[in-house]
Amino acid sequence: MARRARSRTYGLTAVALAAGLVAAGCGGGSGSGNVELRYSWWGNADRAELMQQAIDLFEEQNPGITVTPTFSEYDSYWEKLSTQTAGGGMPDVLQMDFSYLREYADRGVLLDLNEQTGENLDTGDLLENFQTAGEIDGARYAVPIGGNVFALFHDPAAFEEAGAPAPEPGWSWEDYDEAVRAVTGSTGADPYGGSDYTNLIWVFELQLRQEGGQLFTEDGELGFDEQRLAEFWEQGESLREDDQVVPASKAVQALPVSPLGADLAASEFSWDNFLARFAEEAEAEVELSPVPTSDPDRLGQYLKPSLMLSASAGTEYRAEAATLIDFMINDPEVAEIFGGSRGIPATTTQREAAEFSGVDAAIAAYEDELLDDLQEMPPAPPAGAGALEAEFIRISEEVGFDRMTPEAAAAEFSAFAERTLNP
């Protein structure tokens, strides 16, 4: 009942905002009262049904604004958006990924939402860790919808049977390697204690942040040197040589399913929203667990935007676009509609309004336990960050197959990064 009351209040506010805009003709709105917003996002048919419910609610609360949604799968979404942007036809409101934010912001095609903040967009209820999410050089080009935190997933039954220590806050990377060896020894490698975590750029970033470093600098350069990267790949060498982690050949053979999802490993690192995927794929019961750290006082973790919303710099309807973004991040009924399917909500009101169950409840509980220990978000990745991650995976496989030494791999990656970041 309380949620409904909050929603009606929000709705009245939104209607009043829209009415005020029309009357004043301010904030870049049409002033005609008949506005059609084009809204593009990526996702699947299940999310499309939820999105239409949210859009219907928005249109009900904002008479005079209609929303025309389009959605695509992730890869085709970015191909289409690139074409639309090049042709001057970017949607008024669009879903944004953190890894693409700087690339589009640097092209000057995204609206600085700061001009709408306080008028048609309220960002005051964003979680503390998200207060500056979407900002680049003082301009806000996107607002987070939800967030995820990096995690270790593990099979507690396999760990317990092996007598391996259960993951606990503050445990070290050496503790984790020891647990992996214990599980592999106990099970006869069926499953292995873990997958090779040195093929994940996000684990590398985690370790850098635990040391006070970063993956990318504010000005879009690498935040580490070749030696540190070689040390990271060397870190997994003894586990690989002793057959304690899933061999690269088996990991590649299982693709697109990960070693944990294929029941080849009893532990794996990924973002916490992957719990839903592992719950469907793996036969073993999997739990979210604390990540190891080199410094118990610095976990290196942060709340990463799972999804963001941006507006086109070329939209004729800046006020209305901001009003739609505001509705999507703040309205409690939107949280009731989506639950945790967009990531755990980015605002306190929506976080309290959403009713989590199953894996969403586990993810929300995991993040709630970590909120006080999360560090500041890193700067938005530079253009080309996606290509760097793909190259990191490719070169890691070369190391995993023992076709390249860690030193040679680090040199090759650094050369690729130089060409990509400074073309």
Short mmCIF file of C-alpha atoms in Angstrom, two decimals:
data_model
loop_
_atom_site.label_atom_id
_atom_site.label_comp_id
_atom_site.label_asym_id
_atom_site.label_seq_id
_atom_site.Cartn_x
_atom_site.Cartn_y
_atom_site.Cartn_z
CA MET A 1 0.00 0.00 0.00
CA ALA A 2 2.82 2.37 0.85
CA ARG A 3 4.38 1.74 -2.53
CA ARG A 4 1.18 2.67 -4.31
CA ALA A 5 0.98 5.88 -2.33
CA ARG A 6 4.52 6.82 -3.32
CA SER A 7 3.78 6.04 -6.94
CA ARG A 8 0.71 8.27 -7.05
CA THR A 9 2.72 11.08 -5.54
CA TYR A 10 5.44 10.59 -8.10
CA GLY A 11 2.86 10.44 -10.86
CA LEU A 12 1.31 13.73 -9.81
CA THR A 13 4.75 15.27 -9.73
CA ALA A 14 5.53 13.98 -13.18
CA VAL A 15 2.26 15.25 -14.59
CA ALA A 16 2.83 18.60 -12.95
CA LEU A 17 6.32 18.71 -14.41
CA ALA A 18 5.04 17.93 -17.87
CA ALA A 19 2.24 20.48 -17.57
CA GLY A 20 4.67 23.09 -16.36
CA LEU A 21 6.98 22.43 -19.25
CA VAL A 22 4.22 22.77 -21.77
CA ALA A 23 3.01 25.98 -20.18
CA ALA A 24 6.45 27.49 -19.94
CA GLY A 25 7.82 25.99 -23.16
CA CYS A 26 11.11 25.58 -21.33
CA GLY A 27 13.87 22.98 -21.19
CA GLY A 28 13.94 22.22 -24.89
CA GLY A 29 10.48 20.60 -25.00
CA SER A 30 8.15 20.90 -27.95
CA GLY A 31 5.57 22.95 -26.08
CA SER A 32 2.87 21.41 -28.30
CA GLY A 33 1.79 18.75 -25.81
CA ASN A 34 2.04 16.11 -28.54
CA VAL A 35 5.47 14.55 -28.41
CA GLU A 36 6.65 11.18 -29.70
CA LEU A 37 9.86 9.90 -28.13
CA ARG A 38 11.87 7.19 -29.85
CA TYR A 39 13.34 4.88 -27.19
CA SER A 40 15.84 2.14 -28.07
CA TRP A 41 17.22 -0.56 -25.80
CA TRP A 42 18.70 -4.05 -25.95
CA GLY A 43 17.15 -7.12 -24.37
CA ASN A 44 14.86 -10.02 -25.07
CA ALA A 45 11.15 -10.65 -25.53
CA ASP A 46 10.59 -11.23 -21.80
CA ARG A 47 12.02 -7.83 -20.96
CA ALA A 48 10.04 -6.30 -23.85
CA GLU A 49 6.79 -7.23 -22.12
CA LEU A 50 7.95 -5.59 -18.91
CA MET A 51 9.18 -2.54 -20.79
CA GLN A 52 5.79 -2.08 -22.45
CA GLN A 53 4.11 -2.17 -19.03
CA ALA A 54 6.46 0.57 -17.84
CA ILE A 55 5.91 2.64 -20.98
CA ASP A 56 2.13 2.32 -20.64
CA LEU A 57 2.43 3.61 -17.08
CA PHE A 58 4.63 6.52 -18.21
CA GLU A 59 2.20 7.53 -20.94
CA GLU A 60 -0.68 7.36 -18.47
CA GLN A 61 1.15 9.71 -16.11
CA ASN A 62 2.43 12.00 -18.87
CA PRO A 63 -0.42 12.74 -21.29
CA GLY A 64 0.85 14.32 -24.45
CA ILE A 65 3.98 12.17 -24.59
CA THR A 66 3.99 8.87 -26.44
CA VAL A 67 6.94 6.50 -26.50
CA THR A 68 7.85 4.36 -29.50
CA PRO A 69 10.16 1.61 -28.31
CA THR A 70 12.48 -0.58 -30.36
CA PHE A 71 14.76 -3.29 -29.05
CA SER A 72 17.46 -5.62 -30.37
CA GLU A 73 19.89 -8.21 -29.17
CA TYR A 74 23.04 -6.68 -27.67
CA ASP A 75 25.38 -6.99 -30.67
CA SER A 76 22.86 -5.89 -33.27
CA TYR A 77 21.81 -3.01 -31.01
CA TRP A 78 25.26 -1.43 -31.22
CA GLU A 79 25.55 -2.03 -34.95
CA LYS A 80 22.18 -0.35 -35.50
CA LEU A 81 22.94 2.53 -33.13
CA SER A 82 26.24 3.20 -34.89
CA THR A 83 24.44 3.42 -38.23
CA GLN A 84 21.66 5.61 -36.81
CA THR A 85 24.15 7.95 -35.18
CA ALA A 86 26.23 8.28 -38.33
CA GLY A 87 23.06 9.16 -40.25
CA GLY A 88 21.84 11.68 -37.68
CA GLY A 89 18.96 9.46 -36.59
CA MET A 90 19.93 8.58 -33.03
CA PRO A 91 16.87 7.75 -30.86
CA ASP A 92 15.70 10.43 -28.40
CA VAL A 93 16.34 8.12 -25.43
CA LEU A 94 18.64 5.13 -25.59
CA GLN A 95 20.01 2.42 -23.37
CA MET A 96 23.75 2.85 -22.79
CA ASP A 97 26.47 0.44 -21.68
CA PHE A 98 29.22 1.74 -19.39
CA SER A 99 31.85 0.37 -21.79
CA TYR A 100 30.49 2.44 -24.71
CA LEU A 101 29.73 5.64 -22.78
CA ARG A 102 32.98 7.51 -23.39
CA GLU A 103 33.05 6.51 -27.05
CA TYR A 104 29.64 8.10 -27.72
CA ALA A 105 30.24 11.02 -25.37
CA ASP A 106 33.50 11.87 -27.16
CA ARG A 107 31.62 11.94 -30.45
CA GLY A 108 29.44 14.73 -29.07
CA VAL A 109 26.18 12.90 -29.78
CA LEU A 110 24.92 12.55 -26.19
CA LEU A 111 22.97 15.19 -24.29
CA ASP A 112 24.56 16.60 -21.14
CA LEU A 113 21.77 15.68 -18.75
CA ASN A 114 23.03 18.17 -16.17
CA GLU A 115 21.02 20.82 -18.03
CA GLN A 116 17.85 18.90 -17.14
CA THR A 117 18.81 18.00 -13.56
CA GLY A 118 16.58 19.68 -11.02
CA GLU A 119 14.02 20.49 -13.71
CA ASN A 120 12.99 17.23 -15.33
CA LEU A 121 15.54 14.80 -13.95
CA ASP A 122 16.12 14.00 -10.28
CA THR A 123 19.39 12.19 -9.58
CA GLY A 124 19.37 12.89 -5.85
CA ASP A 125 18.07 9.45 -4.92
CA LEU A 126 20.84 7.56 -6.71
CA LEU A 127 22.84 5.30 -4.41
CA GLU A 128 25.95 7.00 -3.07
CA ASN A 129 28.20 4.87 -5.28
CA PHE A 130 26.24 6.02 -8.33
CA GLN A 131 26.15 9.77 -7.66
CA THR A 132 28.73 10.49 -10.37
CA ALA A 133 28.06 7.46 -12.59
CA GLY A 134 27.70 8.59 -16.18
CA GLU A 135 29.78 11.75 -15.72
CA ILE A 136 32.74 12.55 -17.95
CA ASP A 137 34.69 15.78 -17.51
CA GLY A 138 31.88 17.27 -15.43
CA ALA A 139 29.07 16.48 -17.88
CA ARG A 140 26.50 13.75 -17.18
CA TYR A 141 25.94 11.74 -20.35
CA ALA A 142 24.08 8.82 -18.78
CA VAL A 143 22.22 7.81 -15.64
CA PRO A 144 22.42 4.27 -14.24
CA ILE A 145 19.29 2.13 -14.06
CA GLY A 146 20.77 -0.68 -12.03
CA GLY A 147 24.06 -2.06 -10.83
CA ASN A 148 26.14 -5.19 -10.34
CA VAL A 149 29.15 -6.07 -8.22
CA PHE A 150 31.96 -8.48 -9.05
CA ALA A 151 31.82 -11.78 -7.19
CA LEU A 152 33.23 -15.22 -6.66
CA PHE A 153 30.75 -18.03 -7.29
CA HIS A 154 31.42 -21.32 -5.58
CA ASP A 155 29.84 -24.72 -4.97
CA PRO A 156 29.74 -24.96 -1.16
CA ALA A 157 29.13 -28.71 -1.17
CA ALA A 158 32.29 -29.38 -3.21
CA PHE A 159 34.34 -27.10 -0.97
CA GLU A 160 32.99 -28.70 2.21
CA GLU A 161 33.58 -32.27 1.00
CA ALA A 162 37.15 -31.33 0.12
CA GLY A 163 37.75 -29.77 3.52
CA ALA A 164 38.59 -26.53 1.71
CA PRO A 165 38.12 -23.30 3.62
CA ALA A 166 34.82 -21.61 2.82
CA PRO A 167 35.22 -18.17 1.23
CA GLU A 168 35.06 -15.43 3.84
CA PRO A 169 35.59 -11.66 3.81
CA GLY A 170 39.25 -10.72 3.72
CA TRP A 171 40.60 -14.06 2.54
CA SER A 172 43.66 -13.88 0.31
CA TRP A 173 44.43 -14.99 -3.23
CA GLU A 174 46.77 -17.59 -1.72
CA ASP A 175 43.86 -18.88 0.39
CA TYR A 176 41.74 -19.18 -2.73
CA ASP A 177 44.46 -21.00 -4.70
CA GLU A 178 44.84 -23.42 -1.78
CA ALA A 179 41.09 -24.07 -1.74
CA VAL A 180 41.13 -24.72 -5.50
CA ARG A 181 43.90 -27.28 -5.06
CA ALA A 182 42.02 -28.96 -2.20
CA VAL A 183 38.83 -29.33 -4.25
CA THR A 184 40.62 -30.60 -7.36
CA GLY A 185 42.52 -33.12 -5.24
CA SER A 186 39.36 -34.25 -3.51
CA THR A 187 37.23 -34.68 -6.61
CA GLY A 188 39.92 -36.00 -8.95
CA ALA A 189 39.29 -32.94 -11.13
CA ASP A 190 35.59 -33.74 -11.51
CA PRO A 191 34.97 -30.90 -11.07
CA TYR A 192 38.15 -28.85 -10.89
CA GLY A 193 38.41 -26.48 -7.95
CA GLY A 194 38.19 -23.48 -10.26
CA SER A 195 38.58 -22.08 -13.74
CA ASP A 196 41.69 -20.14 -14.77
CA TYR A 197 40.85 -16.69 -13.41
CA THR A 198 43.83 -15.08 -15.13
CA ASN A 199 41.90 -15.01 -18.41
CA LEU A 200 39.47 -12.42 -17.03
CA ILE A 201 40.35 -8.77 -17.40
CA TRP A 202 37.90 -8.02 -14.57
CA VAL A 203 39.93 -10.13 -12.13
CA PHE A 204 43.01 -8.21 -13.25
CA GLU A 205 41.18 -4.94 -12.63
CA LEU A 206 40.09 -6.21 -9.22
CA GLN A 207 43.68 -6.95 -8.21
CA LEU A 208 44.89 -3.58 -9.52
CA ARG A 209 42.25 -1.77 -7.48
CA GLN A 210 43.17 -3.78 -4.38
CA GLU A 211 46.70 -2.40 -4.85
CA GLY A 212 45.40 1.16 -5.30
CA GLY A 213 45.76 1.05 -9.08
CA GLN A 214 43.31 1.06 -11.95
CA LEU A 215 42.70 -0.54 -15.34
CA PHE A 216 42.30 2.74 -17.25
CA THR A 217 43.34 6.26 -16.31
CA GLU A 218 41.09 9.32 -16.43
CA ASP A 219 42.61 10.28 -19.79
CA GLY A 220 41.90 6.88 -21.31
CA GLU A 221 45.32 5.23 -21.11
CA LEU A 222 46.28 1.89 -19.53
CA GLY A 223 46.65 2.21 -15.77
CA PHE A 224 49.32 -0.53 -15.49
CA ASP A 225 52.58 -1.55 -17.11
CA GLU A 226 53.71 -4.66 -18.96
CA GLN A 227 55.49 -6.11 -15.92
CA ARG A 228 52.35 -6.06 -13.78
CA LEU A 229 50.33 -7.76 -16.51
CA ALA A 230 53.01 -10.43 -16.96
CA GLU A 231 52.92 -11.05 -13.20
CA PHE A 232 49.15 -11.53 -13.38
CA TRP A 233 49.41 -14.17 -16.08
CA GLU A 234 52.28 -15.81 -14.18
CA GLN A 235 50.01 -16.00 -11.12
CA GLY A 236 47.97 -18.77 -12.72
CA GLU A 237 50.97 -20.66 -14.06
CA SER A 238 51.48 -23.13 -11.20
CA LEU A 239 47.74 -23.96 -11.04
CA ARG A 240 47.74 -24.60 -14.78
CA GLU A 241 50.96 -26.64 -14.80
CA ASP A 242 49.75 -28.77 -11.87
CA ASP A 243 46.37 -29.38 -13.57
CA GLN A 244 44.51 -27.75 -10.68
CA VAL A 245 42.22 -25.55 -12.81
CA VAL A 246 40.11 -26.31 -15.88
CA PRO A 247 42.51 -26.70 -18.83
CA ALA A 248 42.14 -24.20 -21.66
CA SER A 249 41.18 -27.00 -24.07
CA LYS A 250 38.17 -28.03 -21.94
CA ALA A 251 37.15 -24.43 -21.29
CA VAL A 252 37.14 -23.64 -25.03
CA GLN A 253 35.26 -26.86 -25.80
CA ALA A 254 32.49 -25.91 -23.35
CA LEU A 255 31.87 -22.49 -24.90
CA PRO A 256 29.54 -20.61 -24.90
CA VAL A 257 28.88 -22.14 -21.48
CA SER A 258 31.45 -21.21 -18.85
CA PRO A 259 33.37 -23.87 -16.86
CA LEU A 260 31.14 -23.35 -13.81
CA GLY A 261 27.96 -23.53 -15.87
CA ALA A 262 29.24 -26.72 -17.50
CA ASP A 263 30.02 -28.26 -14.08
CA LEU A 264 33.70 -28.42 -14.99
CA ALA A 265 34.65 -26.12 -12.10
CA ALA A 266 33.50 -25.64 -8.52
CA SER A 267 34.22 -21.91 -8.55
CA GLU A 268 34.45 -19.01 -10.98
CA PHE A 269 34.57 -15.20 -11.00
CA SER A 270 32.03 -12.97 -12.73
CA TRP A 271 29.53 -10.16 -12.12
CA ASP A 272 26.86 -11.06 -9.58
CA ASN A 273 24.01 -10.96 -12.11
CA PHE A 274 25.50 -14.14 -13.62
CA LEU A 275 23.99 -16.04 -10.70
CA ALA A 276 20.78 -16.36 -12.72
CA ARG A 277 22.68 -17.92 -15.61
CA PHE A 278 24.67 -20.30 -13.41
CA ALA A 279 21.49 -21.35 -11.59
CA GLU A 280 20.02 -22.44 -14.91
CA GLU A 281 23.12 -24.04 -16.41
CA ALA A 282 24.91 -25.78 -13.55
CA GLU A 283 23.69 -28.91 -11.82
CA ALA A 284 25.57 -27.91 -8.66
CA GLU A 285 24.10 -25.42 -6.20
CA VAL A 286 26.14 -22.24 -6.55
CA GLU A 287 26.47 -19.35 -4.11
CA LEU A 288 27.74 -15.79 -4.29
CA SER A 289 30.88 -15.47 -2.19
CA PRO A 290 33.44 -12.87 -1.06
CA VAL A 291 36.27 -12.24 -3.52
CA PRO A 292 39.86 -12.81 -2.35
CA THR A 293 41.97 -9.73 -1.75
CA SER A 294 45.60 -8.73 -1.32
CA ASP A 295 44.48 -6.12 1.23
CA PRO A 296 41.61 -6.91 3.66
CA ASP A 297 40.96 -3.18 3.97
CA ARG A 298 40.63 -2.70 0.21
CA LEU A 299 38.39 -5.15 -1.63
CA GLY A 300 38.74 -3.31 -4.93
CA GLN A 301 35.05 -3.72 -5.66
CA TYR A 302 32.61 -1.14 -6.96
CA LEU A 303 29.02 -0.91 -8.08
CA LYS A 304 29.11 -1.13 -11.88
CA PRO A 305 26.17 0.17 -13.89
CA SER A 306 24.39 -2.81 -15.39
CA LEU A 307 22.39 -0.57 -17.68
CA MET A 308 22.33 3.19 -18.23
CA LEU A 309 20.05 5.64 -20.02
CA SER A 310 21.20 8.49 -22.25
CA ALA A 311 19.50 11.03 -24.48
CA SER A 312 20.52 12.21 -27.90
CA ALA A 313 22.16 15.63 -28.11
CA GLY A 314 20.11 16.15 -31.25
CA THR A 315 16.69 15.39 -29.79
CA GLU A 316 14.02 18.04 -30.26
CA TYR A 317 12.49 16.94 -26.96
CA ARG A 318 15.14 17.36 -24.29
CA ALA A 319 12.71 17.98 -21.44
CA GLU A 320 10.49 15.04 -22.34
CA ALA A 321 13.50 12.74 -22.84
CA ALA A 322 14.78 13.69 -19.38
CA THR A 323 11.30 13.13 -17.93
CA LEU A 324 11.26 9.59 -19.35
CA ILE A 325 14.72 8.86 -17.92
CA ASP A 326 13.64 10.26 -14.56
CA PHE A 327 10.59 8.02 -14.58
CA MET A 328 12.61 4.91 -15.43
CA ILE A 329 15.10 5.40 -12.57
CA ASN A 330 12.83 6.83 -9.87
CA ASP A 331 9.25 5.58 -10.16
CA PRO A 332 8.62 2.81 -7.59
CA GLU A 333 6.08 1.06 -9.78
CA VAL A 334 8.73 0.66 -12.47
CA ALA A 335 10.83 -1.19 -9.89
CA GLU A 336 7.84 -3.40 -9.08
CA ILE A 337 7.50 -4.21 -12.78
CA PHE A 338 11.15 -5.05 -13.47
CA GLY A 339 12.27 -6.44 -10.10
CA GLY A 340 15.95 -7.29 -10.50
CA SER A 341 15.85 -8.00 -14.24
CA ARG A 342 17.72 -4.75 -15.08
CA GLY A 343 20.22 -5.29 -12.26
CA ILE A 344 19.51 -4.25 -8.70
CA PRO A 345 17.92 -0.75 -8.94
CA ALA A 346 20.19 2.29 -8.81
CA THR A 347 17.99 4.48 -6.62
CA THR A 348 17.03 3.94 -2.99
CA THR A 349 13.30 4.31 -3.70
CA GLN A 350 13.30 1.70 -6.45
CA ARG A 351 15.55 -0.59 -4.41
CA GLU A 352 13.02 -0.49 -1.58
CA ALA A 353 10.04 -0.88 -3.91
CA ALA A 354 11.29 -3.88 -5.87
CA GLU A 355 10.26 -7.28 -4.59
CA PHE A 356 13.16 -9.66 -5.07
CA SER A 357 12.86 -13.42 -5.06
CA GLY A 358 15.11 -16.36 -5.92
CA VAL A 359 18.44 -15.36 -7.44
CA ASP A 360 17.48 -11.66 -7.45
CA ALA A 361 17.05 -11.82 -3.67
CA ALA A 362 20.46 -13.48 -3.31
CA ILE A 363 22.09 -10.81 -5.50
CA ALA A 364 20.41 -7.99 -3.57
CA ALA A 365 21.56 -9.48 -0.26
CA TYR A 366 25.11 -9.88 -1.58
CA GLU A 367 25.25 -6.24 -2.69
CA ASP A 368 23.65 -4.95 0.51
CA GLU A 369 26.39 -6.64 2.56
CA LEU A 370 29.05 -4.96 0.46
CA LEU A 371 27.63 -1.45 0.10
CA ASP A 372 29.73 0.05 2.92
CA ASP A 373 32.94 -1.49 1.57
CA LEU A 374 32.55 -0.54 -2.09
CA GLN A 375 35.06 1.85 -3.57
CA GLU A 376 34.53 4.70 -6.01
CA MET A 377 33.70 3.75 -9.56
CA PRO A 378 36.56 3.82 -12.07
CA PRO A 379 36.49 6.39 -14.88
CA ALA A 380 34.41 5.46 -17.92
CA PRO A 381 36.48 3.12 -20.12
CA PRO A 382 38.05 4.66 -23.23
CA ALA A 383 36.81 4.02 -26.75
CA GLY A 384 38.18 0.64 -27.76
CA ALA A 385 37.82 -0.91 -24.30
CA GLY A 386 35.62 -3.65 -25.75
CA ALA A 387 38.30 -4.56 -28.29
CA LEU A 388 40.90 -4.62 -25.51
CA GLU A 389 38.81 -7.04 -23.46
CA ALA A 390 38.41 -9.34 -26.47
CA GLU A 391 42.17 -9.22 -27.10
CA PHE A 392 42.84 -9.92 -23.42
CA ILE A 393 40.73 -13.08 -23.68
CA ARG A 394 42.47 -14.17 -26.91
CA ILE A 395 45.98 -13.68 -25.54
CA SER A 396 45.04 -15.33 -22.24
CA GLU A 397 44.05 -18.42 -24.20
CA GLU A 398 47.47 -18.41 -25.86
CA VAL A 399 49.03 -18.37 -22.39
CA GLY A 400 46.61 -21.06 -21.23
CA PHE A 401 47.55 -23.31 -24.16
CA ASP A 402 51.21 -22.65 -23.33
CA ARG A 403 51.76 -21.15 -26.77
CA MET A 404 52.95 -17.83 -25.35
CA THR A 405 54.89 -16.86 -22.23
CA PRO A 406 53.35 -14.34 -19.82
CA GLU A 407 56.08 -11.85 -20.74
CA ALA A 408 55.49 -12.17 -24.47
CA ALA A 409 51.74 -12.03 -23.93
CA ALA A 410 52.02 -8.82 -21.90
CA ALA A 411 54.18 -7.22 -24.59
CA GLU A 412 51.71 -8.18 -27.33
CA PHE A 413 48.75 -6.85 -25.36
CA SER A 414 50.52 -3.57 -24.63
CA ALA A 415 51.31 -3.09 -28.31
CA PHE A 416 47.68 -3.78 -29.23
CA ALA A 417 46.49 -1.32 -26.58
CA GLU A 418 48.80 1.37 -27.91
CA ARG A 419 47.42 0.95 -31.44
CA THR A 420 43.83 0.87 -30.19
CA LEU A 421 43.89 3.72 -27.69
CA ASN A 422 46.11 6.02 -29.76
CA PRO A 423 45.24 5.31 -33.41
#
